[in-house]
Amino acid sequence: MKRAVCLFCALLFLLSAGCGGEKPDPTAPPSQPLPVTDPPESREPVPTPTPAPAFYHPLTGLPCEEDLSGKRPVAVMLNNLKTALPQQGNSQADIIYEVLAEGGITRMLAVYQDPSQLGLVGSVRSARQYYWEIAKGHDAVYIHAGGSPEFYDTKDRLGLFTVDGVRGYYSGKDAGMFWRDRDRVPGYHYDYEHSLLTSGQAIAGMLAQQGLEEHSAGYAYRAVFADDGTPPGGRSAVTVTVPFSSYKTGVFRYDDASGAYLVEEYGQPYVDGNDGSQVAVTNLLVLQTTCTVVDDAGRVNVDLSSGKGWFACGGRMIPINWSKGGPEEQFRYTTETGSSLTLGRGRIYVCVIPNSQTVTAE
């Protein structure tokens, strides 16, 4: 009996050992746990890359949906006497050039790449030789109302085409290019000489009529733009004061929220009479040069060959060099080391002031 019991226990031991399987190998690496994955609804979405802009605006460097590089801009003379304000269409200008005209007063040359998007533009005022040279550097169609004797001498001698609201075909009512409105801005009443207007629709029609919608062969605007045009190593320029004369000083206050300079003149915001908006620009360029009085009316000659100046963007400012050369050449801007100046993407304001004036920034 005892023998049978022993045999039975031995059999149970052998069966138990067989069911336990092989003993673990102490030299084997530890097993890795299975990866745990989040359920699909809890996974972070993969960001979709922002597509590159189809085109960039030739005058501002901003993204745009249409290739405008081959389109010819227009350049319009704007009156800037205190009694002629507010101007109209100035806030939509891609580039504003402000230069002395006579007796300490200034005028603006407003450059528009696509005038078809404009409403009213004015008041339109008379031409000067150097304003035409600036417009010519953009291969722009020059729009004005009258002009200095020097300008008309140049126009007649070279046979220039300009759009004149005082002389020639476009000064007539039948052309539909200009008209006068002494109440052109609600709440204001103007003297006759401050009342001349045009419009984006009229300008676009003129360009089509004259076949001037395309740039001259081989022309390209050479400005360089970047998403951030803040000049490295520049001095603080939150408020930049630019004196033209004892009559006119421009003030540019940097607005961090918009990344633009808000423009003031005559102690007031510089606004657009069409909608009351204040002119705001990404880039401020101040070009200093020789300005010489040339006649009894106080008209001046402005040297546009080359000089020194300042560039402000993003609340910082650096000294620059500039040059233009001949009347048909465009402005070239470089740093003091000779590198091409990089502008921020956005509108541009160019002040051309006498060497005798001092720019301040704080």
Short mmCIF file of C-alpha atoms in Angstrom, two decimals:
data_model
loop_
_atom_site.label_atom_id
_atom_site.label_comp_id
_atom_site.label_asym_id
_atom_site.label_seq_id
_atom_site.Cartn_x
_atom_site.Cartn_y
_atom_site.Cartn_z
CA MET A 1 0.00 0.00 0.00
CA LYS A 2 2.75 2.46 0.95
CA ARG A 3 4.54 1.59 -2.26
CA ALA A 4 1.45 2.48 -4.29
CA VAL A 5 1.11 5.82 -2.53
CA CYS A 6 4.73 6.72 -3.25
CA LEU A 7 4.38 5.88 -6.90
CA PHE A 8 1.25 8.07 -7.10
CA CYS A 9 3.04 11.08 -5.52
CA ALA A 10 5.99 10.71 -7.87
CA LEU A 11 3.64 10.70 -10.82
CA LEU A 12 1.94 13.94 -9.60
CA PHE A 13 5.37 15.59 -9.22
CA LEU A 14 6.35 14.75 -12.77
CA LEU A 15 3.05 16.07 -14.15
CA SER A 16 3.41 19.30 -12.16
CA ALA A 17 6.92 19.91 -13.47
CA GLY A 18 5.75 19.38 -17.07
CA CYS A 19 2.92 21.90 -16.77
CA GLY A 20 5.28 24.61 -15.32
CA GLY A 21 7.24 24.84 -18.60
CA GLU A 22 10.86 25.87 -18.94
CA LYS A 23 12.60 27.81 -16.23
CA PRO A 24 13.42 31.51 -17.17
CA ASP A 25 16.87 32.18 -18.55
CA PRO A 26 18.58 34.65 -16.17
CA THR A 27 20.83 35.88 -19.03
CA ALA A 28 17.91 36.85 -21.35
CA PRO A 29 17.09 40.60 -21.72
CA PRO A 30 13.94 41.78 -19.99
CA SER A 31 10.84 41.72 -22.13
CA GLN A 32 9.58 45.14 -23.42
CA PRO A 33 6.03 46.26 -22.67
CA LEU A 34 3.76 46.77 -25.63
CA PRO A 35 3.51 50.44 -26.68
CA VAL A 36 0.47 52.28 -25.48
CA THR A 37 -1.15 54.49 -28.17
CA ASP A 38 -3.65 57.24 -27.68
CA PRO A 39 -7.05 56.73 -29.18
CA PRO A 40 -7.43 58.58 -32.51
CA GLU A 41 -9.65 61.29 -31.03
CA SER A 42 -6.99 62.33 -28.47
CA ARG A 43 -4.04 62.71 -30.85
CA GLU A 44 -2.64 66.19 -31.63
CA PRO A 45 -3.56 67.26 -35.19
CA VAL A 46 -0.66 67.60 -37.59
CA PRO A 47 -0.47 71.30 -38.59
CA THR A 48 -1.05 72.05 -42.25
CA PRO A 49 1.88 74.02 -43.70
CA THR A 50 0.95 77.56 -44.74
CA PRO A 51 1.26 77.75 -48.51
CA ALA A 52 3.69 80.30 -49.88
CA PRO A 53 1.99 83.41 -51.33
CA ALA A 54 1.34 83.19 -55.03
CA PHE A 55 2.82 86.65 -55.59
CA TYR A 56 4.29 89.61 -53.72
CA HIS A 57 3.25 93.23 -54.22
CA PRO A 58 6.11 94.98 -56.07
CA LEU A 59 5.93 98.27 -54.08
CA THR A 60 5.19 96.96 -50.57
CA GLY A 61 6.42 93.35 -50.59
CA LEU A 62 3.10 92.17 -49.15
CA PRO A 63 1.53 88.90 -50.33
CA CYS A 64 -1.05 89.29 -53.08
CA GLU A 65 -3.12 87.05 -55.32
CA GLU A 66 -2.26 88.71 -58.62
CA ASP A 67 1.06 89.25 -60.35
CA LEU A 68 1.35 93.05 -60.42
CA SER A 69 5.06 93.21 -61.25
CA GLY A 70 4.38 94.05 -64.89
CA LYS A 71 1.70 96.66 -64.15
CA ARG A 72 2.59 100.35 -64.35
CA PRO A 73 1.77 102.42 -61.24
CA VAL A 74 0.55 105.99 -61.13
CA ALA A 75 1.98 108.90 -59.14
CA VAL A 76 -0.37 111.71 -58.07
CA MET A 77 0.59 115.15 -56.75
CA LEU A 78 -1.30 115.92 -53.51
CA ASN A 79 -1.79 119.36 -51.99
CA ASN A 80 -0.50 119.67 -48.40
CA LEU A 81 -1.36 123.21 -47.34
CA LYS A 82 -3.12 123.32 -43.98
CA THR A 83 -6.13 124.92 -45.63
CA ALA A 84 -6.31 122.08 -48.20
CA LEU A 85 -6.50 119.25 -45.67
CA PRO A 86 -7.56 116.55 -45.32
CA GLN A 87 -6.25 114.92 -48.45
CA GLN A 88 -8.21 112.05 -49.99
CA GLY A 89 -6.85 108.65 -50.99
CA ASN A 90 -3.56 109.26 -49.16
CA SER A 91 -4.00 106.34 -46.74
CA GLN A 92 -4.14 103.91 -49.67
CA ALA A 93 -0.86 105.02 -51.26
CA ASP A 94 1.74 102.26 -51.44
CA ILE A 95 4.51 104.86 -51.23
CA ILE A 96 4.27 108.52 -50.18
CA TYR A 97 7.11 110.91 -51.07
CA GLU A 98 7.01 114.26 -49.26
CA VAL A 99 9.29 117.04 -50.51
CA LEU A 100 9.48 120.82 -50.24
CA ALA A 101 7.59 122.68 -52.95
CA GLU A 102 8.05 126.39 -52.21
CA GLY A 103 8.20 128.80 -49.31
CA GLY A 104 8.60 125.99 -46.77
CA ILE A 105 5.41 124.15 -47.78
CA THR A 106 5.48 120.53 -48.90
CA ARG A 107 3.53 118.38 -51.30
CA MET A 108 3.11 114.64 -51.43
CA LEU A 109 3.66 112.38 -54.41
CA ALA A 110 1.39 109.38 -53.78
CA VAL A 111 2.33 106.24 -55.71
CA TYR A 112 -0.39 103.63 -56.31
CA GLN A 113 0.32 100.26 -57.87
CA ASP A 114 -3.34 99.45 -58.56
CA PRO A 115 -5.42 102.63 -58.91
CA SER A 116 -8.57 100.68 -59.78
CA GLN A 117 -9.04 100.03 -56.04
CA LEU A 118 -9.12 103.74 -55.16
CA GLY A 119 -12.02 106.03 -54.41
CA LEU A 120 -11.58 109.81 -54.56
CA VAL A 121 -8.02 111.17 -54.81
CA GLY A 122 -7.06 114.78 -54.13
CA SER A 123 -6.76 117.56 -53.97
CA VAL A 124 -4.47 117.37 -57.00
CA ARG A 125 -1.80 120.06 -57.23
CA SER A 126 1.00 121.27 -59.51
CA ALA A 127 4.14 119.51 -60.68
CA ARG A 128 7.82 120.14 -60.03
CA GLN A 129 10.77 118.77 -61.96
CA TYR A 130 12.06 116.63 -59.08
CA TYR A 131 8.64 115.10 -58.33
CA TRP A 132 8.45 114.01 -61.96
CA GLU A 133 11.94 112.50 -61.63
CA ILE A 134 10.75 110.47 -58.60
CA ALA A 135 7.70 109.27 -60.53
CA LYS A 136 9.89 108.40 -63.51
CA GLY A 137 12.04 106.21 -61.27
CA HIS A 138 8.94 104.06 -60.73
CA ASP A 139 8.07 104.12 -64.44
CA ALA A 140 4.83 105.65 -63.17
CA VAL A 141 2.26 107.70 -65.06
CA TYR A 142 2.53 111.21 -63.58
CA ILE A 143 -0.74 112.94 -62.62
CA HIS A 144 -0.75 116.65 -61.67
CA ALA A 145 -2.54 119.98 -62.11
CA GLY A 146 -0.26 122.59 -63.62
CA GLY A 147 3.44 122.92 -62.89
CA SER A 148 6.50 125.10 -62.52
CA PRO A 149 8.13 126.77 -65.55
CA GLU A 150 11.11 124.41 -65.20
CA PHE A 151 8.84 121.37 -65.35
CA TYR A 152 6.96 122.58 -68.43
CA ASP A 153 10.26 123.36 -70.16
CA THR A 154 11.34 119.76 -69.55
CA LYS A 155 7.97 118.37 -70.61
CA ASP A 156 7.93 120.32 -73.87
CA ARG A 157 11.58 119.64 -74.66
CA LEU A 158 11.29 115.88 -74.12
CA GLY A 159 7.74 115.51 -75.36
CA LEU A 160 6.65 113.89 -72.10
CA PHE A 161 3.22 112.39 -71.59
CA THR A 162 1.71 113.43 -68.26
CA VAL A 163 -1.89 113.70 -67.10
CA ASP A 164 -2.43 117.42 -66.45
CA GLY A 165 -5.58 118.80 -64.89
CA VAL A 166 -4.81 122.37 -65.99
CA ARG A 167 -3.39 122.12 -69.52
CA GLY A 168 -4.17 119.76 -72.38
CA TYR A 169 -6.83 117.17 -73.15
CA TYR A 170 -7.34 115.80 -69.65
CA SER A 171 -8.05 119.24 -68.23
CA GLY A 172 -11.33 119.38 -70.19
CA LYS A 173 -14.65 118.18 -68.79
CA ASP A 174 -15.19 115.78 -71.69
CA ALA A 175 -12.14 113.76 -70.65
CA GLY A 176 -13.82 112.86 -67.34
CA MET A 177 -10.46 112.76 -65.59
CA PHE A 178 -10.72 115.72 -63.20
CA TRP A 179 -13.49 117.78 -61.63
CA ARG A 180 -13.78 120.41 -58.92
CA ASP A 181 -15.74 120.06 -55.71
CA ARG A 182 -15.32 122.83 -53.12
CA ASP A 183 -17.21 120.68 -50.60
CA ARG A 184 -15.26 117.51 -51.41
CA VAL A 185 -15.00 116.43 -47.73
CA PRO A 186 -18.16 116.60 -45.59
CA GLY A 187 -17.93 119.49 -43.12
CA TYR A 188 -15.26 121.39 -45.10
CA HIS A 189 -15.43 124.14 -47.72
CA TYR A 190 -12.35 124.83 -49.83
CA ASP A 191 -10.92 127.61 -51.97
CA TYR A 192 -11.03 126.93 -55.69
CA GLU A 193 -7.35 125.94 -55.98
CA HIS A 194 -7.82 123.22 -53.33
CA SER A 195 -10.83 121.58 -54.96
CA LEU A 196 -9.50 119.48 -57.86
CA LEU A 197 -10.25 115.75 -57.63
CA THR A 198 -9.80 112.56 -59.60
CA SER A 199 -10.70 108.95 -58.79
CA GLY A 200 -9.48 105.40 -59.14
CA GLN A 201 -12.10 104.72 -61.78
CA ALA A 202 -11.08 107.75 -63.83
CA ILE A 203 -7.39 106.86 -63.56
CA ALA A 204 -7.96 103.24 -64.57
CA GLY A 205 -10.00 104.39 -67.57
CA MET A 206 -7.23 106.78 -68.64
CA LEU A 207 -4.58 104.05 -68.43
CA ALA A 208 -6.68 101.74 -70.58
CA GLN A 209 -7.42 104.52 -73.08
CA GLN A 210 -3.74 105.38 -73.45
CA GLY A 211 -2.48 101.78 -73.41
CA LEU A 212 -0.34 102.53 -70.35
CA GLU A 213 -1.31 99.60 -68.14
CA GLU A 214 1.98 97.72 -68.62
CA HIS A 215 5.51 98.69 -67.54
CA SER A 216 8.09 99.78 -70.06
CA ALA A 217 10.14 96.86 -71.37
CA GLY A 218 12.80 95.68 -68.94
CA TYR A 219 11.63 97.70 -65.95
CA ALA A 220 11.69 96.09 -62.47
CA TYR A 221 11.40 97.73 -59.06
CA ARG A 222 14.43 96.64 -57.06
CA ALA A 223 13.40 97.09 -53.41
CA VAL A 224 14.24 94.20 -51.05
CA PHE A 225 11.64 93.13 -48.45
CA ALA A 226 11.54 90.79 -45.45
CA ASP A 227 8.82 89.69 -43.04
CA ASP A 228 10.63 91.63 -40.31
CA GLY A 229 12.41 94.73 -41.54
CA THR A 230 13.52 95.94 -38.10
CA PRO A 231 17.13 97.07 -38.64
CA PRO A 232 19.56 95.14 -36.41
CA GLY A 233 21.55 97.24 -34.00
CA GLY A 234 19.45 100.31 -34.56
CA ARG A 235 18.68 103.01 -32.03
CA SER A 236 15.27 103.40 -30.41
CA ALA A 237 12.84 105.16 -32.73
CA VAL A 238 9.41 104.96 -31.15
CA THR A 239 8.80 108.60 -32.04
CA VAL A 240 10.62 110.10 -35.03
CA THR A 241 10.39 113.85 -35.71
CA VAL A 242 11.22 115.03 -39.24
CA PRO A 243 11.40 118.81 -39.83
CA PHE A 244 11.08 120.06 -43.42
CA SER A 245 10.95 123.78 -42.62
CA SER A 246 9.61 126.22 -40.07
CA TYR A 247 6.18 125.63 -41.64
CA LYS A 248 6.07 121.82 -41.71
CA THR A 249 7.29 119.07 -39.37
CA GLY A 250 6.26 115.43 -39.66
CA VAL A 251 5.94 113.13 -36.62
CA PHE A 252 5.91 109.34 -36.86
CA ARG A 253 4.79 107.39 -33.76
CA TYR A 254 5.39 103.66 -33.68
CA ASP A 255 2.37 101.53 -32.79
CA ASP A 256 3.57 98.18 -31.46
CA ALA A 257 0.16 96.52 -31.90
CA SER A 258 0.07 97.13 -35.66
CA GLY A 259 3.82 97.25 -36.29
CA ALA A 260 3.37 100.54 -38.15
CA TYR A 261 4.20 104.20 -37.75
CA LEU A 262 1.15 106.46 -37.36
CA VAL A 263 1.76 109.75 -39.14
CA GLU A 264 1.05 113.25 -37.78
CA GLU A 265 1.50 116.73 -39.19
CA TYR A 266 0.62 120.24 -37.99
CA GLY A 267 0.08 118.78 -34.52
CA GLN A 268 -2.74 116.51 -35.72
CA PRO A 269 -3.11 112.95 -37.07
CA TYR A 270 -2.51 112.83 -40.82
CA VAL A 271 -5.83 111.40 -42.00
CA ASP A 272 -7.64 110.39 -45.16
CA GLY A 273 -10.71 112.55 -45.83
CA ASN A 274 -12.48 109.62 -47.50
CA ASP A 275 -12.88 107.59 -44.31
CA GLY A 276 -11.05 109.43 -41.52
CA SER A 277 -8.36 106.75 -41.17
CA GLN A 278 -4.89 107.81 -40.05
CA VAL A 279 -2.05 107.18 -42.47
CA ALA A 280 0.08 104.27 -41.21
CA VAL A 281 3.31 102.99 -42.74
CA THR A 282 5.70 100.13 -42.03
CA ASN A 283 8.81 101.86 -43.37
CA LEU A 284 10.05 105.41 -42.84
CA LEU A 285 12.91 106.71 -44.97
CA VAL A 286 14.39 110.18 -44.47
CA LEU A 287 16.68 111.42 -47.25
CA GLN A 288 18.78 114.51 -46.59
CA THR A 289 19.99 116.60 -49.49
CA THR A 290 20.67 120.09 -50.84
CA CYS A 291 17.57 122.23 -51.44
CA THR A 292 18.17 125.57 -53.17
CA VAL A 293 15.67 128.40 -53.72
CA VAL A 294 15.61 129.20 -57.44
CA ASP A 295 13.08 132.02 -57.97
CA ASP A 296 11.14 134.85 -56.36
CA ALA A 297 8.16 132.56 -55.78
CA GLY A 298 10.30 130.51 -53.37
CA ARG A 299 10.43 127.43 -55.59
CA VAL A 300 13.34 125.13 -54.88
CA ASN A 301 15.67 122.82 -56.70
CA VAL A 302 16.11 119.48 -54.91
CA ASP A 303 19.27 117.48 -55.56
CA LEU A 304 18.25 113.83 -56.06
CA SER A 305 21.67 112.48 -56.98
CA SER A 306 22.79 110.97 -53.63
CA GLY A 307 23.17 111.63 -49.92
CA LYS A 308 22.77 110.31 -46.40
CA GLY A 309 19.66 109.64 -44.37
CA TRP A 310 17.79 107.43 -41.94
CA PHE A 311 15.66 104.29 -42.03
CA ALA A 312 13.14 103.38 -39.33
CA CYS A 313 11.12 100.18 -39.04
CA GLY A 314 9.80 98.20 -36.09
CA GLY A 315 10.59 101.01 -33.66
CA ARG A 316 14.33 101.05 -34.50
CA MET A 317 16.36 103.37 -36.72
CA ILE A 318 19.73 103.26 -38.51
CA PRO A 319 21.71 105.68 -40.69
CA ILE A 320 21.72 104.91 -44.42
CA ASN A 321 23.12 106.07 -47.72
CA TRP A 322 20.94 106.71 -50.76
CA SER A 323 21.44 107.46 -54.43
CA LYS A 324 19.33 107.99 -57.52
CA GLY A 325 21.52 109.32 -60.27
CA GLY A 326 19.69 110.27 -63.47
CA PRO A 327 16.06 111.38 -63.71
CA GLU A 328 14.88 107.96 -64.90
CA GLU A 329 16.72 105.99 -62.22
CA GLN A 330 15.03 104.67 -59.08
CA PHE A 331 16.25 105.26 -55.55
CA ARG A 332 18.80 102.84 -54.15
CA TYR A 333 19.18 102.48 -50.39
CA THR A 334 22.16 100.93 -48.61
CA THR A 335 23.39 100.54 -45.05
CA GLU A 336 26.54 102.34 -43.95
CA THR A 337 28.51 99.17 -44.75
CA GLY A 338 27.23 99.20 -48.34
CA SER A 339 24.73 96.33 -48.10
CA SER A 340 21.35 96.70 -49.78
CA LEU A 341 18.76 97.95 -47.31
CA THR A 342 16.02 95.45 -46.43
CA LEU A 343 12.56 96.92 -45.88
CA GLY A 344 9.68 95.46 -43.92
CA ARG A 345 6.65 94.26 -45.84
CA GLY A 346 4.22 97.17 -45.91
CA ARG A 347 3.68 100.75 -47.00
CA ILE A 348 6.54 103.24 -47.28
CA TYR A 349 6.88 106.93 -46.43
CA VAL A 350 9.86 108.84 -47.85
CA CYS A 351 10.72 112.31 -46.51
CA VAL A 352 13.19 114.37 -48.56
CA ILE A 353 14.49 117.17 -46.33
CA PRO A 354 17.25 119.81 -46.45
CA ASN A 355 20.66 118.95 -45.03
CA SER A 356 20.22 121.82 -42.60
CA GLN A 357 17.37 120.04 -40.75
CA THR A 358 17.96 117.57 -37.90
CA VAL A 359 15.98 114.36 -37.45
CA THR A 360 15.32 113.26 -33.86
CA ALA A 361 14.26 109.86 -32.53
CA GLU A 362 13.36 108.67 -29.05
#
